[in-house]
CSV table of C-alpha atoms in Angstrom, one decimal:
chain,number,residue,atom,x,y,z
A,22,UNK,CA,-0.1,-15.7,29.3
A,23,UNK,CA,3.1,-13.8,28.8
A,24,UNK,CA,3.1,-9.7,28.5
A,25,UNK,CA,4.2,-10.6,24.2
A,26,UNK,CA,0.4,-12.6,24.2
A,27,UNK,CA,-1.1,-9.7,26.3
A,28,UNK,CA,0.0,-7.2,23.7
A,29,UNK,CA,-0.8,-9.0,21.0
A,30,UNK,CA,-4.6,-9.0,21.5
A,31,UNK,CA,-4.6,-5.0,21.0
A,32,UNK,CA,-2.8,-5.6,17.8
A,33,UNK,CA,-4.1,-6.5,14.0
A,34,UNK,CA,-3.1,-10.5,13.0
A,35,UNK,CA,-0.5,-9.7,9.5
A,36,UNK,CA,0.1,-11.3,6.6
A,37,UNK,CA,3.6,-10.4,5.2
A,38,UNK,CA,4.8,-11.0,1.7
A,39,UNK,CA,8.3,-9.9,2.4
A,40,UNK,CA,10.3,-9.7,-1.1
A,41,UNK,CA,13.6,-9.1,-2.8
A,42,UNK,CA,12.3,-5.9,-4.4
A,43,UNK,CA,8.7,-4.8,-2.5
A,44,UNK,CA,7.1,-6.0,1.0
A,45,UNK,CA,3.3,-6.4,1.1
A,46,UNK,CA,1.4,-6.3,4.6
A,47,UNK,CA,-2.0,-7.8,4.8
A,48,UNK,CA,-3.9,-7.2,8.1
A,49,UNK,CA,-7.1,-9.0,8.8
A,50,UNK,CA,-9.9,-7.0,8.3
A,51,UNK,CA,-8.4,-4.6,6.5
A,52,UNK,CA,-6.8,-6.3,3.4
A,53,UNK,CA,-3.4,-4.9,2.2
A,54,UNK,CA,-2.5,-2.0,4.0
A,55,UNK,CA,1.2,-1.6,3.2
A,56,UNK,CA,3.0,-1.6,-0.6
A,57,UNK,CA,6.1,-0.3,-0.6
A,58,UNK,CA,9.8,-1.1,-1.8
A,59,UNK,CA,11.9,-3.4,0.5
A,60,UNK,CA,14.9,-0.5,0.8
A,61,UNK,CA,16.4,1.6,3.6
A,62,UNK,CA,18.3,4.4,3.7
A,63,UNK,CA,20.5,4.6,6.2
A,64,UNK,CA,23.1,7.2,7.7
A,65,UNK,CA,26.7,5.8,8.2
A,66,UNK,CA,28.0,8.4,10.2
A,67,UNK,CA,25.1,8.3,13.0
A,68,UNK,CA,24.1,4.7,12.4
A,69,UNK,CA,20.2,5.9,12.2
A,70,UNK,CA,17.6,5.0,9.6
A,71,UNK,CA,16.6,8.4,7.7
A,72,UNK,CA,13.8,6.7,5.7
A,73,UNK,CA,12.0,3.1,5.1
A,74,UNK,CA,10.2,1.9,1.5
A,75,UNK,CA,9.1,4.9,-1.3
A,76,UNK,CA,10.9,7.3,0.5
A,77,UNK,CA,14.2,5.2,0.7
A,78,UNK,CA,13.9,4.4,-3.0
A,79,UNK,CA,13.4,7.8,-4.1
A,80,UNK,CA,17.2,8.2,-2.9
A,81,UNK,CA,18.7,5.3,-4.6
A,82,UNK,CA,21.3,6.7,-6.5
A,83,UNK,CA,20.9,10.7,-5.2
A,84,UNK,CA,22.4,10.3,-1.5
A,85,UNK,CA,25.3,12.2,-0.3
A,86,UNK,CA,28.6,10.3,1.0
A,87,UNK,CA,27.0,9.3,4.2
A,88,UNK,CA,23.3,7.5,3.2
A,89,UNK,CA,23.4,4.6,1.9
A,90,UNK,CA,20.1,3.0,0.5
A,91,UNK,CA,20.2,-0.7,1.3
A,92,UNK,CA,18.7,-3.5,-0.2
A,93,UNK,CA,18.2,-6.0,3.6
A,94,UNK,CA,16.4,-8.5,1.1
A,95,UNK,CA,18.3,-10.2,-1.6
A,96,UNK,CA,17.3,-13.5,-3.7
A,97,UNK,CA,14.2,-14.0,-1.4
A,98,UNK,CA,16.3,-14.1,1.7
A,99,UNK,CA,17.8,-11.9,4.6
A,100,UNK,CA,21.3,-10.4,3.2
A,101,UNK,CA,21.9,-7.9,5.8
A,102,UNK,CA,19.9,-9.2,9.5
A,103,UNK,CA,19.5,-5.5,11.2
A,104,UNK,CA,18.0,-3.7,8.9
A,105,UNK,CA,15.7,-6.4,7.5
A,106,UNK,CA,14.4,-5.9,11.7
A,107,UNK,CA,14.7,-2.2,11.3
A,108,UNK,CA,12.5,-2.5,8.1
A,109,UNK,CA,9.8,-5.0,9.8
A,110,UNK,CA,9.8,-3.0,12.6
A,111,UNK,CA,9.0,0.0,10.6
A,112,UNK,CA,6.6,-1.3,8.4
A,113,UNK,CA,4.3,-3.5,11.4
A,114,UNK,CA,3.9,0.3,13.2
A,115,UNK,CA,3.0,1.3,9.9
A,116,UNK,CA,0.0,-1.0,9.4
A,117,UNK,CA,-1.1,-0.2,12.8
A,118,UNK,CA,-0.9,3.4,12.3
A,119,UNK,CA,1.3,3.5,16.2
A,120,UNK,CA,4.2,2.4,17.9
A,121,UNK,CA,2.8,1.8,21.1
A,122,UNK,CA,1.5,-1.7,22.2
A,123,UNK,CA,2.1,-3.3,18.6
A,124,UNK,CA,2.8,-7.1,19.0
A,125,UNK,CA,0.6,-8.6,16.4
A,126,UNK,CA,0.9,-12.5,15.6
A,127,UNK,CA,2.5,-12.5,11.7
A,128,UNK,CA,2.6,-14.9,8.4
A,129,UNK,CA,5.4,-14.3,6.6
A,130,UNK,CA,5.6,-15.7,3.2
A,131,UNK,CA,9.2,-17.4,2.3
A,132,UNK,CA,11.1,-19.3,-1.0
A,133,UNK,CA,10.6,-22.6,-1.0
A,134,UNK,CA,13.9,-23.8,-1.5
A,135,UNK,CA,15.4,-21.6,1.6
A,136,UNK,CA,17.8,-23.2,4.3
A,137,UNK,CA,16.8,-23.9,7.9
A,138,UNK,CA,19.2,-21.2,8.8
A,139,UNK,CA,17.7,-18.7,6.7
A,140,UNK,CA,14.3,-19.2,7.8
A,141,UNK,CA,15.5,-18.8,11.5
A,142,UNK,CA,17.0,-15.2,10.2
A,143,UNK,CA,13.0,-14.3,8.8
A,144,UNK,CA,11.9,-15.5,12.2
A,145,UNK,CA,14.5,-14.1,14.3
A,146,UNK,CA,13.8,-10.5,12.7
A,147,UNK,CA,10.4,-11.1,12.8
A,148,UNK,CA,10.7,-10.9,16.9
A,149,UNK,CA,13.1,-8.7,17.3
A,150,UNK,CA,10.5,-6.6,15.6
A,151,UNK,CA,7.8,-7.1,18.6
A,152,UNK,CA,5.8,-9.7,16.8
A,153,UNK,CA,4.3,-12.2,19.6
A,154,UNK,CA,4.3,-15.0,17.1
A,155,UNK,CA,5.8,-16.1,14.0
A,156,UNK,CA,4.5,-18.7,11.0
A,157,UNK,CA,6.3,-19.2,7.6
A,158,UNK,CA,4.1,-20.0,4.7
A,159,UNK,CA,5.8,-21.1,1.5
A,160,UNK,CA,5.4,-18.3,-0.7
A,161,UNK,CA,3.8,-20.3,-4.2
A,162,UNK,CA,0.8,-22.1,-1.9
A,163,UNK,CA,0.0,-18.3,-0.5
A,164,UNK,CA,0.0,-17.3,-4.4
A,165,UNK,CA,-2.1,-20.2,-5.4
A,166,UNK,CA,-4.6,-19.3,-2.5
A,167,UNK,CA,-4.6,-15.6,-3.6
A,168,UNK,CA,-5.0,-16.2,-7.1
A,169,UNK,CA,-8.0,-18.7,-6.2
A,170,UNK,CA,-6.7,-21.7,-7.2
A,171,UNK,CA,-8.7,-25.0,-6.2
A,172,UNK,CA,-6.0,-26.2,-4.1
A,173,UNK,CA,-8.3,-28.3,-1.4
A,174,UNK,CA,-9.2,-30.8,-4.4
A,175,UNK,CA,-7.3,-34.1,-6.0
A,176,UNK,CA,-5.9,-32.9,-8.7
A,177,UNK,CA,-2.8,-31.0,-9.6
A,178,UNK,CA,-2.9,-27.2,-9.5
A,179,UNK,CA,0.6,-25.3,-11.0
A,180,UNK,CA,1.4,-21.4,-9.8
A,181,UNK,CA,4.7,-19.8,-10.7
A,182,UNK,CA,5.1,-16.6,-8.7
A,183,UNK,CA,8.1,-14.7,-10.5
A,184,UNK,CA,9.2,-12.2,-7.6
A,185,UNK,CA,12.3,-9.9,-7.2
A,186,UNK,CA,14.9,-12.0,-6.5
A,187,UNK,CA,13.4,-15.4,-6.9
A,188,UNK,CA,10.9,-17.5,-9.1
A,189,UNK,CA,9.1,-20.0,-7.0
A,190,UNK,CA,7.3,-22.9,-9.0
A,191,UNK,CA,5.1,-25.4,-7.3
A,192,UNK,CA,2.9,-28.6,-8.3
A,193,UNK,CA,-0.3,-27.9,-5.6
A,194,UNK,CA,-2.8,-31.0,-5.3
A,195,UNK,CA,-5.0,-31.6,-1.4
A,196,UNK,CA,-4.1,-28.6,0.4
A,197,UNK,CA,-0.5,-29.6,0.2
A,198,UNK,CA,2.5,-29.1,-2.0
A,199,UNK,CA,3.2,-32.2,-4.1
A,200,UNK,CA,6.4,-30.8,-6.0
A,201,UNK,CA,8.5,-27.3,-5.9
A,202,UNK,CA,11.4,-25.6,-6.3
A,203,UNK,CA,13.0,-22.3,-6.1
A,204,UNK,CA,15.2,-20.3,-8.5
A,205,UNK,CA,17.1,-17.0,-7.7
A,206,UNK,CA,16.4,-15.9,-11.1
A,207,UNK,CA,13.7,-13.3,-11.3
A,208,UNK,CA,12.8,-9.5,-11.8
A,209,UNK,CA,15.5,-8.3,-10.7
A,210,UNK,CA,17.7,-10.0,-13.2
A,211,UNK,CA,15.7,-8.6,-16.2
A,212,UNK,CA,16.4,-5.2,-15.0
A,213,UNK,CA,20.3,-5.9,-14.7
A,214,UNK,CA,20.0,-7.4,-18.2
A,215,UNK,CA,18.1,-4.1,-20.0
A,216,UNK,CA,20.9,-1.8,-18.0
A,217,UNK,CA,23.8,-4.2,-19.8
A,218,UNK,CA,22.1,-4.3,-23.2
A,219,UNK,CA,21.8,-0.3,-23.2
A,220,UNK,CA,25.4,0.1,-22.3
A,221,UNK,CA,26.4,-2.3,-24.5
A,222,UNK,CA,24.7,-1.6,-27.9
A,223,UNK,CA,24.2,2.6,-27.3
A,224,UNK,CA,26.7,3.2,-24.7
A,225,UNK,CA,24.1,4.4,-22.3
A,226,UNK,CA,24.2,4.3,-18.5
A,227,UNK,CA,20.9,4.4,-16.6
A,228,UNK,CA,20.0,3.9,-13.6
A,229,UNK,CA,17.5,0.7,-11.7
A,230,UNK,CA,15.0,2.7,-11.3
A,231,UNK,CA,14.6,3.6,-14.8
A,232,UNK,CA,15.3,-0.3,-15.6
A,233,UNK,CA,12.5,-1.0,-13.6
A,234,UNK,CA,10.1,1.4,-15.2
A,235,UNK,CA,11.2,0.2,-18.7
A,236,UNK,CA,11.1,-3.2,-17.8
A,237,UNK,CA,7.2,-2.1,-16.8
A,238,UNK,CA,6.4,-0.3,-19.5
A,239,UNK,CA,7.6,-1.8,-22.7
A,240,UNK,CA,8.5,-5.3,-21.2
A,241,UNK,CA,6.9,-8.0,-23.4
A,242,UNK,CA,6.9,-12.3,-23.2
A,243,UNK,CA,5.9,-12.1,-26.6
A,244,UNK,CA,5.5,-9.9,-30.0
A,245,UNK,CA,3.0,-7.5,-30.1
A,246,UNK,CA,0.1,-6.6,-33.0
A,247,UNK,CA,1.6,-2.7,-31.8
A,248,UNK,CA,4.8,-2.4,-30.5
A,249,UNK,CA,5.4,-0.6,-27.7
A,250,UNK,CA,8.0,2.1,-27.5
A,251,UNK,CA,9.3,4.5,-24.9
A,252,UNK,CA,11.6,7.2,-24.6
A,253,UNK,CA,15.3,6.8,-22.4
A,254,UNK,CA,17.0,9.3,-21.2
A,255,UNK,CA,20.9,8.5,-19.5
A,256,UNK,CA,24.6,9.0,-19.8
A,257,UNK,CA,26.4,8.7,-22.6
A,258,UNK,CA,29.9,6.8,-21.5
A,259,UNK,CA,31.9,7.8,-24.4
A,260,UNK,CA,31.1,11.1,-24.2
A,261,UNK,CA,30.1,11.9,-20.0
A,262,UNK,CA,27.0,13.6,-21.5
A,263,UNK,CA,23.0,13.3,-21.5
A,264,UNK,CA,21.8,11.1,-24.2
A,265,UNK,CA,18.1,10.5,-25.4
A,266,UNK,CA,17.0,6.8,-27.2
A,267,UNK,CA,13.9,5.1,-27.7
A,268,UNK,CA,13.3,1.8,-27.4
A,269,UNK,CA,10.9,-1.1,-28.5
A,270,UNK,CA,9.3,-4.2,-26.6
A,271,UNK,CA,11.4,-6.4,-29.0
A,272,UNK,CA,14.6,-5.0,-27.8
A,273,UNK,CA,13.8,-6.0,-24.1
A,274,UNK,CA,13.1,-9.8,-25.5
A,275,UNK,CA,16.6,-9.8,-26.6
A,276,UNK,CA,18.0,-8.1,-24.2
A,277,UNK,CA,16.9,-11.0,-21.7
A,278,UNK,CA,17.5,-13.5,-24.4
A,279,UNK,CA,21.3,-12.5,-24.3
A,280,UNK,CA,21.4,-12.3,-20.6
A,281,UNK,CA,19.8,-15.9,-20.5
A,282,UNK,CA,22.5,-16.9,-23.2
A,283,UNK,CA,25.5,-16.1,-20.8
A,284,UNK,CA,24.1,-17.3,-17.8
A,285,UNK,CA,23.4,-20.7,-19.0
A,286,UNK,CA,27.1,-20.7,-21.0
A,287,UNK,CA,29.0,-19.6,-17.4
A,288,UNK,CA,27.1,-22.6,-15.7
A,289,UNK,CA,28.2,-24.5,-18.6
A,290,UNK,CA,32.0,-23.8,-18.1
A,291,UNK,CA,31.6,-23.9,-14.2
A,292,UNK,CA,30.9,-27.5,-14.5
């Protein structure tokens, strides 16, 4: 037995959902012990990390010159290798509550559709973080297990897990995965396409955090018996001064609806 092994029997066994836009840690026992934004801030003058998850989000868009909040995750898969391990690292001795002696064996949940390569860059980070062994886990059959799904029986079970970065759609029948697929298309793409509809049609300029939260709050699939509203505040580009709107659930419908229009129209021209 090697010293990883050793170590790993004074650590917790973890479950981690590692997304485009938030990383979940399950540990055995315990249930989910970490929630928090796949971002880190990082100072480019000194190289260091100055802070992982809520903290890192809470200075997207309000660092000085030298932090940069970075994204390591993008479209479900490693964009940017040594912080993705600098993140990992940070949020394993997190769930343990210790940096000491952490070496826990991990499940990492990953896109269906991902390349050989990119699943060596999940396990390779996962490693260099001190975990003493490694399993990837398509991400739709953990979502069918966690939303209770009877996937043990003969007959065909069907999850879609809309993410961040990618939607991951899966035909489950006998514990195994009959048909999937993967497309980079998810939350993260309805945020982009509320910020473009504001600046279009008001010629307002918000941030993605307050894209997020509107997405969240008056986001609908479908009309409403009482719509919801809410209350923008941003930047007027015309005139480079604060500006106040409010907005409805229907407006987010067709602010994706455009956005869905163009994509599908550039595919069209690219082939």
């Amino acid at each position: 037995m090697n010293l990883r092994s050793i170590f790993s029997l004074f650590s917790s066994d973890l479950a981690i959902d590692l997304g485009t836009a938030n990383t979940l840690v399950f540990a055995k026992g315990r249930g989910i012990v970490v929630n928090e934004p796949s971002i880190v801030a990082i100072n480019k003058t000194t190289g260091e990390v100055e802070a992982v998850g809520r903290e890192a989000k809470e200075m997207l868009g309000r660092t000085p010159g030298n932090i940069v909040a970075i994204r390591p995750m993008k479209d479900g898969v490693i964009a940017d290798f040594k912080v993705t391990e600098r993140m990992l690292n940070y949020f394993i001795q997190k769930a343990h509550g210790r940096k000491m002696l952490v070496h826990p064996r991990i499940v990492i949940g990953v896109p269906s559709e991902i390349t050989q390569v990119e699943k060596r860059a999940v396990i390779d980070s996962a490693y260099r973080a001190k975990a003493s062994e490694v399993h990837l886990v398509e991400q739709a059959m953990v979502a069918a297990i966690g939303a209770g799904l009877p996937i043990t029986e003969p007959s065909g079970n069907m999850v879609v897990d809309i993410g961040g970065g990618t939607t991951d759609v899966a035909v489950i029948s006998l514990s195994g995965i009959v048909y999937s697929r993967s497309v980079r298309v998810a939350g993260n793409e309805i945020d982009e396409a509320v910020t473009q509809y504001l600046k279009r049609k008001y010629n307002l300029l918000i941030g993605e955090r307050t894209a997020e939260q509107i997405k969240m709050q008056v986001g609908s699939a479908y009309p409403l018996e009482k719509p919801l509203t809410m209350e923008i505040k941003g930047r007027n580009l015309i005139e480079g001064v604060p500006k106040t709107i409010t907005i409805d659930d229907t407006e987010i419908r067709e602010s994706i609806s455009r956005s869905e229009e163009r994509r599908v129209g550039k595919e069209c021209r690219s082939r």
